XYZ file of C-alpha atoms in Angstrom:
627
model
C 109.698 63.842 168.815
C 111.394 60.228 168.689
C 112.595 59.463 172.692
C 115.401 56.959 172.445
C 114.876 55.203 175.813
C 111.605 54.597 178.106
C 111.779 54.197 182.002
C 109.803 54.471 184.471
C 110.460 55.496 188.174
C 108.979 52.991 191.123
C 106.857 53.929 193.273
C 107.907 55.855 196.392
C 106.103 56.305 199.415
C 105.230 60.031 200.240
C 105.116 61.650 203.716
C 101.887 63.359 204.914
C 103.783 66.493 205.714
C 100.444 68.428 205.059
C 96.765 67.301 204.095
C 96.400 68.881 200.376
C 98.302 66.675 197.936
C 99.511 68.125 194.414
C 100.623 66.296 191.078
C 101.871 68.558 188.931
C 102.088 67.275 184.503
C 105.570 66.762 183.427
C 105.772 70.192 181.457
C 104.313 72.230 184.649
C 101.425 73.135 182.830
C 98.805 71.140 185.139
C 98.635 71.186 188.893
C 96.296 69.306 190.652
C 95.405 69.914 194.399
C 93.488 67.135 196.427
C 92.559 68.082 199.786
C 90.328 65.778 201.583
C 87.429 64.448 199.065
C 88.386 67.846 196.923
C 90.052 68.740 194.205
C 90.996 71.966 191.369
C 92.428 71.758 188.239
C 95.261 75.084 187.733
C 96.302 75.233 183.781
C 98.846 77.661 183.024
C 98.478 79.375 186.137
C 94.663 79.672 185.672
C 92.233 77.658 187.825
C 90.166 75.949 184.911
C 87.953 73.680 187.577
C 87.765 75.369 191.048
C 87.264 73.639 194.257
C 85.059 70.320 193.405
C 83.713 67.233 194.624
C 85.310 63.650 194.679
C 83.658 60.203 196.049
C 81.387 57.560 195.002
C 77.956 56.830 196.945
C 78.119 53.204 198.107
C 74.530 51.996 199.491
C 75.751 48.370 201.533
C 72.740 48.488 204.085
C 71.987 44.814 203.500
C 75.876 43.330 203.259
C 77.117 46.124 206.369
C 73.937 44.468 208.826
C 75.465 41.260 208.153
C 78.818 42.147 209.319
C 77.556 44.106 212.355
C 78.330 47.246 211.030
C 75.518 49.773 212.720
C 72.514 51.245 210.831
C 73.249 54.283 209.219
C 77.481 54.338 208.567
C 76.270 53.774 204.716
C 75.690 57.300 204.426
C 78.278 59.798 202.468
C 80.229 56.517 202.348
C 83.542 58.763 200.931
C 82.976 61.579 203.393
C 84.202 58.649 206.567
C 87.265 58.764 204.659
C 90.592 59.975 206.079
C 93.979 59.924 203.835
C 96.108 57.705 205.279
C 99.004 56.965 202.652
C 100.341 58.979 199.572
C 102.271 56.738 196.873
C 103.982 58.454 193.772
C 105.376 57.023 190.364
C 106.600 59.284 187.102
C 106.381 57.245 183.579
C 107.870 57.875 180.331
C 107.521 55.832 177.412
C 106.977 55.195 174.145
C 104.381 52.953 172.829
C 103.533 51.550 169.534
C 99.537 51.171 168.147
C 98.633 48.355 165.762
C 97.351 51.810 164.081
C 95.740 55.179 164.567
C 96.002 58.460 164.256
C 99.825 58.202 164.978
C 102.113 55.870 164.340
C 104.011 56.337 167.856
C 102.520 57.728 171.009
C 104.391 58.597 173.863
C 102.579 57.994 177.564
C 104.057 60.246 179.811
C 102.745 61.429 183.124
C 103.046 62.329 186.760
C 101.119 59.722 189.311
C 100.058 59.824 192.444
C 97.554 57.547 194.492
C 95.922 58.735 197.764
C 95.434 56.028 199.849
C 91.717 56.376 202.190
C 90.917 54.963 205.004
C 87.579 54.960 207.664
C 88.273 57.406 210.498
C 86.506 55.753 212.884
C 88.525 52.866 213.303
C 87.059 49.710 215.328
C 86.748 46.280 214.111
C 83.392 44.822 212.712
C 81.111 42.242 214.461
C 83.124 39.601 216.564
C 80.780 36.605 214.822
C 82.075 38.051 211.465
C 86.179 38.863 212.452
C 85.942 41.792 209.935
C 88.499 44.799 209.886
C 85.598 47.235 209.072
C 88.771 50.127 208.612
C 89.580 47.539 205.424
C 86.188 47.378 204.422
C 85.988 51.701 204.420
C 89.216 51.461 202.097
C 89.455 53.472 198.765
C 92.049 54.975 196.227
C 91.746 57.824 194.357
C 94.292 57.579 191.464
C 95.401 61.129 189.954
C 97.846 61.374 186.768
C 98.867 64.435 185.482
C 100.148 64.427 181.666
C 101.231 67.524 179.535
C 97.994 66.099 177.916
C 95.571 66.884 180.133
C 94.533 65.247 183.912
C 92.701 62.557 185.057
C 91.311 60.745 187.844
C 90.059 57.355 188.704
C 88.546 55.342 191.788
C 90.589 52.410 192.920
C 88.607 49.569 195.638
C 91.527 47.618 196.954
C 91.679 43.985 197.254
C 90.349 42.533 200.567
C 90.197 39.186 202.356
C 86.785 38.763 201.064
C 86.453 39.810 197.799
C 84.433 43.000 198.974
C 81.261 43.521 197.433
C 79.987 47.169 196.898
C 76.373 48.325 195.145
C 77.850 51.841 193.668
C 74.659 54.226 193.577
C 76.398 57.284 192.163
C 79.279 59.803 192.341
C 80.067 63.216 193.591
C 82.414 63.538 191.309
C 81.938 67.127 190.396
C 83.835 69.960 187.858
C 83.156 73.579 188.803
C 83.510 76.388 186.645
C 84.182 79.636 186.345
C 81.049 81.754 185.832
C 80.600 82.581 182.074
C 81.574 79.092 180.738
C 79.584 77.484 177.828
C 79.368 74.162 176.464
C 78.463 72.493 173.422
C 75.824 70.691 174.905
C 74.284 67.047 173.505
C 71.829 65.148 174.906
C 72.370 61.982 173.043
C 74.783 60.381 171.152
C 73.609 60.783 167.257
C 72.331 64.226 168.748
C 72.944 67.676 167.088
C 75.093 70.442 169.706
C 73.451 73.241 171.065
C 75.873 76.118 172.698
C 74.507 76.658 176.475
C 75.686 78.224 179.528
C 75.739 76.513 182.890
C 72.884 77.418 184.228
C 68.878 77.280 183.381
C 67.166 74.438 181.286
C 69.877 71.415 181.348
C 68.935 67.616 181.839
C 72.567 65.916 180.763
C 75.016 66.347 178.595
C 77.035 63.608 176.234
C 80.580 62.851 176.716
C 83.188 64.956 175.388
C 81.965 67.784 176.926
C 83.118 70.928 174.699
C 83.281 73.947 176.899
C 84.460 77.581 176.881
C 85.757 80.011 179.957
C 85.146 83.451 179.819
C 88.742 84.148 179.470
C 89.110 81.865 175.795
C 90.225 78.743 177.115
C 88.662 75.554 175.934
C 88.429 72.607 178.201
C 86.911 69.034 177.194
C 85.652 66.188 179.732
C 85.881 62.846 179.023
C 85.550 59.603 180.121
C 88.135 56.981 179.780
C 88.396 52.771 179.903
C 84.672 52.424 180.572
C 84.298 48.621 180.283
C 82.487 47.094 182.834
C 81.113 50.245 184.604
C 77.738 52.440 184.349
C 78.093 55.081 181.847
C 78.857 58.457 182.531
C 77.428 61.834 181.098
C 77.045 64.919 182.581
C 74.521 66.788 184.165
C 74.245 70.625 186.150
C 73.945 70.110 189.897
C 73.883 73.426 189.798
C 75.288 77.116 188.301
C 78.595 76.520 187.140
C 79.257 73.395 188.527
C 79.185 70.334 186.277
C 78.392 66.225 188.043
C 79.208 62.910 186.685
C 75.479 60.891 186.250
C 75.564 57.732 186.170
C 73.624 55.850 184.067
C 72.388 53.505 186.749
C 73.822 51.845 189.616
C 77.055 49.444 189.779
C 77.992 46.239 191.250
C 81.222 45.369 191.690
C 83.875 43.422 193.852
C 87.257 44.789 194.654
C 89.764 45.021 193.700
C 87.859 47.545 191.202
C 89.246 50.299 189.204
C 86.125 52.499 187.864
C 86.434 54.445 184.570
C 89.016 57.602 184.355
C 87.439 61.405 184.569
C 89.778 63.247 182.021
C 90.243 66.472 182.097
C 91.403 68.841 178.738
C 92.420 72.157 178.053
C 93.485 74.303 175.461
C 94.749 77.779 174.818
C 93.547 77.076 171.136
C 90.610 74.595 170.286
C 92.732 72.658 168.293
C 95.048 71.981 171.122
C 92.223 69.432 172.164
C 92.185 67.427 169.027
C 96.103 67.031 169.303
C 96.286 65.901 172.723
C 93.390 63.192 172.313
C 95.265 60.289 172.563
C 95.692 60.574 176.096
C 92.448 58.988 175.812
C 94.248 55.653 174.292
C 96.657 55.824 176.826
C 94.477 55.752 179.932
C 93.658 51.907 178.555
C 95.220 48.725 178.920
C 97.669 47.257 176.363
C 96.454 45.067 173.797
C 97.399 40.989 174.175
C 100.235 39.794 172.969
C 99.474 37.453 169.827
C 98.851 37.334 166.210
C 96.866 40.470 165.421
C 97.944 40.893 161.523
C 94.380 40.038 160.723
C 93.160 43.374 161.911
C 93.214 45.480 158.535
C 91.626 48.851 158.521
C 90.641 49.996 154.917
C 87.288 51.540 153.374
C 83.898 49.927 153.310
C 80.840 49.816 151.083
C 77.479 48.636 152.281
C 75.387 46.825 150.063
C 71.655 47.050 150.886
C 69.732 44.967 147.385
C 70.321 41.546 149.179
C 69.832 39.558 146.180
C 72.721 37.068 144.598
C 73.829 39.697 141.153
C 73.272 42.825 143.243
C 76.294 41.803 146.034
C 78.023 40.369 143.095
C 78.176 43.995 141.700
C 79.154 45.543 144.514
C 81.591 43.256 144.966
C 82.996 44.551 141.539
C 82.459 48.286 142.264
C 84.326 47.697 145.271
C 87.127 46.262 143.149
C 87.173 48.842 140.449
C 87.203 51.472 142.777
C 89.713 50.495 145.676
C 87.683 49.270 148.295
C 88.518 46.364 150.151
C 85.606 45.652 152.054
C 81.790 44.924 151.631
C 78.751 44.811 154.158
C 75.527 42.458 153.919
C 73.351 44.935 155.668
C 70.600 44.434 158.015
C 67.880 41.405 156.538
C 70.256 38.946 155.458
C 69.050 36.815 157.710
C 65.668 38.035 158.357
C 63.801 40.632 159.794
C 66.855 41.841 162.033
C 64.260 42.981 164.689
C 62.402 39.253 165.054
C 63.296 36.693 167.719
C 62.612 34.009 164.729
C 65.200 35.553 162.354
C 68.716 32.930 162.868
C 71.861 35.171 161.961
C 73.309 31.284 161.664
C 71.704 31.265 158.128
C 70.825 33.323 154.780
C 67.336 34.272 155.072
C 65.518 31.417 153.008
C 63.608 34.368 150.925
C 67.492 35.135 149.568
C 69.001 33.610 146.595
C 72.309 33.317 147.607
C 74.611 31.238 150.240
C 76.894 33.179 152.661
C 80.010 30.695 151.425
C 79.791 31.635 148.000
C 79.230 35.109 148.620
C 82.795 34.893 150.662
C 84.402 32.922 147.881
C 83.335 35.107 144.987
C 84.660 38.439 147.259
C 87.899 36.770 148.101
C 88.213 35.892 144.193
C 88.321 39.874 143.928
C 90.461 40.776 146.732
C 87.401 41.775 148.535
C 86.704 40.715 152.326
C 83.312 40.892 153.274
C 81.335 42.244 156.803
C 78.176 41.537 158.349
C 75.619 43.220 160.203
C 73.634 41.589 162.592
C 71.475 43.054 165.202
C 72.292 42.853 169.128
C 68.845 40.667 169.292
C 70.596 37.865 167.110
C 74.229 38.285 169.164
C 72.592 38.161 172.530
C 71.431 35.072 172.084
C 73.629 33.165 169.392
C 76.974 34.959 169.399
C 78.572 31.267 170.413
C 77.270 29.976 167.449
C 77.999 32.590 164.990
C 81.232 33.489 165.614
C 82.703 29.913 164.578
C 80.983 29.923 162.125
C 81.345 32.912 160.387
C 85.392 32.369 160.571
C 84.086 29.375 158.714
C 82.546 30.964 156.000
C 85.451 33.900 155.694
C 83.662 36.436 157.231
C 85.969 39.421 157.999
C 84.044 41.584 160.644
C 80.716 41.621 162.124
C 78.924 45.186 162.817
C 76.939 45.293 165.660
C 73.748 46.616 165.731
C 71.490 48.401 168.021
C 73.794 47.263 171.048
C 71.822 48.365 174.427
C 74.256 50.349 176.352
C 74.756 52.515 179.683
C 73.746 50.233 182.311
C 76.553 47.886 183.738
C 75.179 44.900 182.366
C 74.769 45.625 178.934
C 78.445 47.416 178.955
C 80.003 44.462 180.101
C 77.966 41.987 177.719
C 78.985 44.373 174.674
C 82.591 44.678 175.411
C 82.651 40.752 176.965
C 81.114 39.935 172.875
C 83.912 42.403 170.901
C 86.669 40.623 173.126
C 85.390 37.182 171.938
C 85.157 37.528 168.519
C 89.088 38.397 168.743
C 89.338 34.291 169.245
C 87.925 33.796 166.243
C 89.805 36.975 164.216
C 86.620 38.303 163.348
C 86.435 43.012 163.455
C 83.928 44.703 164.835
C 81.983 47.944 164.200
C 79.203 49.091 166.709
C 76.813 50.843 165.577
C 74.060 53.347 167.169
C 74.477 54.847 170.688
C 77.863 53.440 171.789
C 80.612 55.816 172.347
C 84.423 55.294 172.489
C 86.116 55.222 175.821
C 90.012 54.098 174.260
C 89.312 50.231 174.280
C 90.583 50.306 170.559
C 94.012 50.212 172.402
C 93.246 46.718 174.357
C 90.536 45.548 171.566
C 92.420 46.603 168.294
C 89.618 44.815 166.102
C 87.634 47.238 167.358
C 88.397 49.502 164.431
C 85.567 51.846 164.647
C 81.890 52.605 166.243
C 79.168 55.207 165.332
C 77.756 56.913 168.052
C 77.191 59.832 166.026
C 74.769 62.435 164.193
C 76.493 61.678 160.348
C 74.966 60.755 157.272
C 72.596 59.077 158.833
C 70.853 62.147 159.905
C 72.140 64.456 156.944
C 73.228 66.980 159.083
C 74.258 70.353 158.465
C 77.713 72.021 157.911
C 77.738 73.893 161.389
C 77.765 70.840 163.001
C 80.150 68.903 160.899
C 83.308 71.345 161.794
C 82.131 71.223 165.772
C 82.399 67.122 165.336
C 86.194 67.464 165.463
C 86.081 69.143 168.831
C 83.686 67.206 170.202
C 82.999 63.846 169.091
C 85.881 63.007 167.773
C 88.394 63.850 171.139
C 87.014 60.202 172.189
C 87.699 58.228 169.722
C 87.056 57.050 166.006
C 83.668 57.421 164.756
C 81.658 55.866 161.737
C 80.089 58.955 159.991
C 79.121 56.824 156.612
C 80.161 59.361 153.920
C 77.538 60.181 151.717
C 78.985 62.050 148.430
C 75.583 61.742 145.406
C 72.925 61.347 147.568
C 70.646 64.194 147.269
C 69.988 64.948 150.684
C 73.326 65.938 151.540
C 73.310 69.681 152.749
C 76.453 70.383 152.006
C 79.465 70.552 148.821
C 81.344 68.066 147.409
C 84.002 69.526 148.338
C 83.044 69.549 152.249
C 82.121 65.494 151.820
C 85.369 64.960 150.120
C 87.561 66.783 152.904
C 86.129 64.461 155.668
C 87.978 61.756 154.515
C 91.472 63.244 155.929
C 89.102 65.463 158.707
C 87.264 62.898 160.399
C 89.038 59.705 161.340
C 87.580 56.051 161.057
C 89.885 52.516 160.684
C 86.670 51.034 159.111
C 85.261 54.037 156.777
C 82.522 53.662 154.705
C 81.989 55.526 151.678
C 79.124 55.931 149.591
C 76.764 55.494 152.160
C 73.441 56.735 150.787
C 74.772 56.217 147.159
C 73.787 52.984 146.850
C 73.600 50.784 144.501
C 76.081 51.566 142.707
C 76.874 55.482 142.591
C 76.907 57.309 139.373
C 79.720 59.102 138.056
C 82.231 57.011 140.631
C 84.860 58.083 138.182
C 84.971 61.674 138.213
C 88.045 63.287 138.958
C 87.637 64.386 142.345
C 87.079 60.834 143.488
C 90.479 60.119 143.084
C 91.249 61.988 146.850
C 89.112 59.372 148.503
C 90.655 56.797 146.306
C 94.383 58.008 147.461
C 93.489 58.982 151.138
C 94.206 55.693 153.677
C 91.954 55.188 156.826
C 94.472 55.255 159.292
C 97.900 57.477 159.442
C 101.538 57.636 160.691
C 101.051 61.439 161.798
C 97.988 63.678 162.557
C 97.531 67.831 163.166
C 95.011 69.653 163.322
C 95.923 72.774 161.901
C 93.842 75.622 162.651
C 90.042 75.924 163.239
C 86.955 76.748 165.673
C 84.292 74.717 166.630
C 80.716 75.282 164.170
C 83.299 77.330 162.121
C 85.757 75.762 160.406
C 88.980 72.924 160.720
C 92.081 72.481 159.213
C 93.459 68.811 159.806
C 96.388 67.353 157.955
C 97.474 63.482 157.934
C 100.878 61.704 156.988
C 101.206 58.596 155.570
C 104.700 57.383 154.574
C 106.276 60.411 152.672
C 102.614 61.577 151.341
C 100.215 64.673 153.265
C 96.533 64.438 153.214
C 94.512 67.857 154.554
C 90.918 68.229 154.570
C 89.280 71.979 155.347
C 85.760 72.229 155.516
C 83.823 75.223 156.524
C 80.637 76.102 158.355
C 77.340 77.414 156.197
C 79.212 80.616 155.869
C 82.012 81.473 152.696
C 85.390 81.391 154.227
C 89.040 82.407 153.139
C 91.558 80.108 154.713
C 95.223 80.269 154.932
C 96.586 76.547 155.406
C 100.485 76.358 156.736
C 102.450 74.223 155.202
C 105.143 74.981 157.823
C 104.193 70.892 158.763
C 105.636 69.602 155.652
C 109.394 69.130 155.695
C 111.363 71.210 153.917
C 111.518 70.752 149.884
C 109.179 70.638 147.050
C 106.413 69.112 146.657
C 103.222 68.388 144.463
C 99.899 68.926 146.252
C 96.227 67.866 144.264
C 93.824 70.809 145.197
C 90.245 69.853 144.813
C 87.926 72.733 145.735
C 84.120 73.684 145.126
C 83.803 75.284 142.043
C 82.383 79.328 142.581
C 78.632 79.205 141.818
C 79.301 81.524 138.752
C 81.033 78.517 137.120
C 77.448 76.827 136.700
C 77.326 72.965 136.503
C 81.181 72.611 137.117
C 80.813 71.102 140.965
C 84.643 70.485 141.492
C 88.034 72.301 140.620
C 90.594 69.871 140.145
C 94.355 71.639 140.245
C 97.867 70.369 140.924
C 100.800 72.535 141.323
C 104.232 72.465 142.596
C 104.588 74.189 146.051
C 107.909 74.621 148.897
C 107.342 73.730 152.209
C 106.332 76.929 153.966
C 104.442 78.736 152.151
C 100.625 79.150 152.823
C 98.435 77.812 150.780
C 95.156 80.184 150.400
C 91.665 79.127 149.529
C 88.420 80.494 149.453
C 85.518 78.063 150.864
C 82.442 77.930 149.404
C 79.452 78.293 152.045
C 78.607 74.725 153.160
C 82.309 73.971 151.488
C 85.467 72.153 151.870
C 88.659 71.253 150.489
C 90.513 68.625 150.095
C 94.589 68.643 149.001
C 97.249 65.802 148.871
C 100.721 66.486 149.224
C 103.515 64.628 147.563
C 107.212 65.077 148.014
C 109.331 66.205 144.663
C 111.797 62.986 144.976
């Protein structure tokens, strides 16, 4: 739905008529009650968190005995807090991504900010003049969208530039007894459905989980920059705690990352409420970002001068725009000695020719280079590789969790914006919305794909799970032999799972066979980022539906767990008229050799389109309007 206006109301002060605060979403879905350092989550008039923990643990024993503050006032820092101050503020707008999922995303929420003060009152240590009640001073910051919730911890400013070592949080999420998650200890991890209780250590974020009565309900973390990284582990039965990766320094004023909170009558409610994730983040600069071009990607791992050179020309002939150097351009990727400033001097080939022969073919070409190499030369590179005409750099094995490796990563994606260089980061880093601020951050991995050849079940529970935070780069794999599942369920993933930067022919290297069979053409047509997204139907480790628009033209992907599946895909999304749609589905295993069906007909808006899966199988259609 187009809005025609955006506004947003000022803030206005709210009267402490009574100590539990509520926010309630714009729709009246979500109510959130805050009483004291507590809080529950109600979702269409169901509790969906009950009565949980908020706060941060702050250990200041050194910096308090220098102000004069006595021994001991460190401890349950949040717990000395008394509200002391309510402001609220209502927003609705309309804003506009570079790209994405969505063309146009509307931020609209309900605000409030509970202002905390120390109850004790008193002023610090006459030698040091400090107002100790300014020092005790935090914010917690609570929106409610028709989205979901979420929740953040705002440090004011103070005279001094307060300095606080964050230990942990209390931050807690209680639920109701019965409730299973899809539980991951890692990020390129496999899911495993537990209940909240027994043998847990922590669990990756999204957090997919269940309630006894059907509702689904995701946790997330949002605008993690410059923080500690979050996941989740069982404090105990039932009730869910944010774990820190390891401690936090900071200096206020200090906003930590948001806690988001999801639900969902229907799983796929989840997938098409995500971008509240996007919207939780800061706006990206103003400037020149035209350079930022998300399209397909081939990696090219034979590293010698006539072996790039034909990718190169594979990319052309096939309608890719982009090519990767991967990892030993240089050198040994994992060696202090190898200099990401030069080719390797075992290569045959120089990086500026290698530019100048892709850009001769409409080609742009990426490079991987280890964290080792960016640690300690990114200054150099990065001029230098806009000298050459190197298009976007892919991270690899980037240390993350603690606060100073966070910081370092996203401090490095924000500087090669200067130099119009896109990133990819690959291994354990997950999404937290900073594609909104950092648009050249077009994609990350973070994820169990082709890498680790996974099975079927877990493909379809990706979309509920992974996927809720952000883009992810699954490096589709469509010859190799390894692959567990059907053509059909590799094609679909192009319009199922959702990367800026997505690589293709992963494992297929060096040049795949039979490129030009028929099927092909769906990856060929399908773009990398859309004007319109909806998931359709599906389950997670069962099955999803997803359908894309660009311009005039649909794109669905259906793919299937390791069981045989009949599903009925709406068309009720199309609008109304006639259209064309391409049908490529598995071939039945009585049709022997035959691995694809390719079929076109002429459909009407409407009308359900029924196909039988293939176990392990997908499908993949493309709708075009009748002009």
């Amino acid at each position: 739905m187009r809005i025609p206006f955006s506004f947003i109301l000022m803030w206005m002060f709210m009267p402490l008529f009574s100590v539990a605060q509520e926010v309630t979403s714009p729709d009246g879905r979500y109510v959130v009650k805050v009483e004291g350092m507590t809080y529950s989550v109600t979702y269409n008039s169901k509790v969906i968190i009950q009565k949980s923990r908020l706060g941060v643990d702050i250990d200041n024993r050194l910096f308090e005995s220098a102000l004069g503050v006595p021994r001991g006032e460190h401890k349950d820092w949040s717990g000395a807090l008394k509200l002391s101050g309510v402001d609220s503020m209502r927003v609705d707008t309309i804003w506009t991504p570079l790209y994405g999922e969505n063309s146009q995303i509307r931020d609209r929420y309900h605000q409030i900010v509970l202002h905390y003060e120390n109850g004790h009152g008193g002023q610090g240590s006459v030698s040091s003049g400090y107002d100790k009640r300014k020092y005790y001073a935090m914010d917690i910051v609570v929106r409610a969208y028709n989205e979901g919730i979420a929740f953040r911890y705002h440090f004011p400013e103070t005279a001094n530039s307060l300095f606080l070592h964050v230990t942990g949080e209390q931050t807690s999420f209680t639920m109701p007894e019965g409730t299973v998650a899809w539980y991951e200890e890692w990020a390129q991890g496999h899911y495993e459905k537990r209940p909240l209780k027994g043998d847990w250590f922590e669990s990756e974020r999204p957090l997919l989980l269940q309630q006894p009565d059907g509702t689904y309900v995701a946790l997330l973390e949002a605008a993690m920059r410059d923080y500690t990284r979050g996941k989740f582990r069982l404090k105990k039965d039932n009730e869910l705690q944010v774990s820190m990766y390891s401690c936090a320094d900071i200096i206020s004023p200090y906003d930590t990352p948001w806690r988001v909170v999801m639900a969902g009558e229907k799983a796929v409610d989840l997938i098409n409420n995500k971008d509240i994730v996007l919207c939780l983040n800061k706006e990206r600069a103003q400037g020149d970002w035209s350079w930022v071009r998300p399209a397909k990607g081939f990696r090219c791992c034979r590293l010698d001068k006539a072996s790039i050179m034909k990718s190169v020309d594979f990319c052309a002939d096939f309608g890719i725009p982009y090519v990767e150097l991967d990892a030993g351009w240089y050198g040994p990727e994992g060696k202090v000695g190898s200099d990401a400033r030069r080719v390797s001097a075992q290569r045959d080939f120089t990086m500026p020719e290698i530019c100048q022969y892709a850009r001769s073919k409409g080609i742009g070409v990426w490079v991987y280079v280890n964290q080792r190499a960016l640690y300690h030369q990114l200054d150099d590179l990065l001029p230098l590789y806009q000298q050459w005409g190197i298009k976007g750099i892919k991270f690899g094995f980037v240390q993350i969790g603690n606060q100073q490796w966070s910081t370092w990563l996203h401090d490095a994606v924000e500087k090669c914006a200067r130099y119009h260089i896109m990133v990819d980061i690959h291994d354990e880093y997950r999404p937290t919305g900073l594609s909104r601020t950092y648009p050249h951050l077009l994609t990350q991995e973070g994820i169990a794909g082709n890498e680790e050849m996974p099975d079927a079940t877990h493909n379809v529970t990706l979309p509920f799970t992974r996927y809720l935070c952000g883009a992810a780069d699954y490096t589709l794999c469509y010859f190799n032999s390894r692959v567990k599942n059907t053509p059909g369920h590799q094609l679909a993933m192009m319009a199922v799972y959702y990367s800026p930067l997505q690589f293709i022919f992963w494992y297929d290297n060096p040049y795949p066979t039979g490129w030009e069979s028929a099927e092909l053409k769906f990856w060929k047509d399908c773009p990398t980022v859309f004007d319109q997204s909806i998931a359709l139907d599906g389950q997670p480790g069962e099955y999803i539906v997803q359908a894309r628009r660009s311009g005039s033209d649909w794109f669905v992907g259906a793919m299937t767990n390791t069981k045989e599946r009949i599903v009925s895909i709406p068309t009720n999304f199309l609008p109304k008229g006639k259209y064309i749609v391409e049908i490529y589905n598995d071939a039945p295993a009585a049709e022997g050799k035959k691995r694809v069906v390719c079929d076109s007909k002429t459909v009407r808006s409407g009308k359900p389109i029924v196909l039988t899966l293939q176990p392990s199988g997908g499908a993949a259609l493309h709708f075009k309007p009748v002009k």
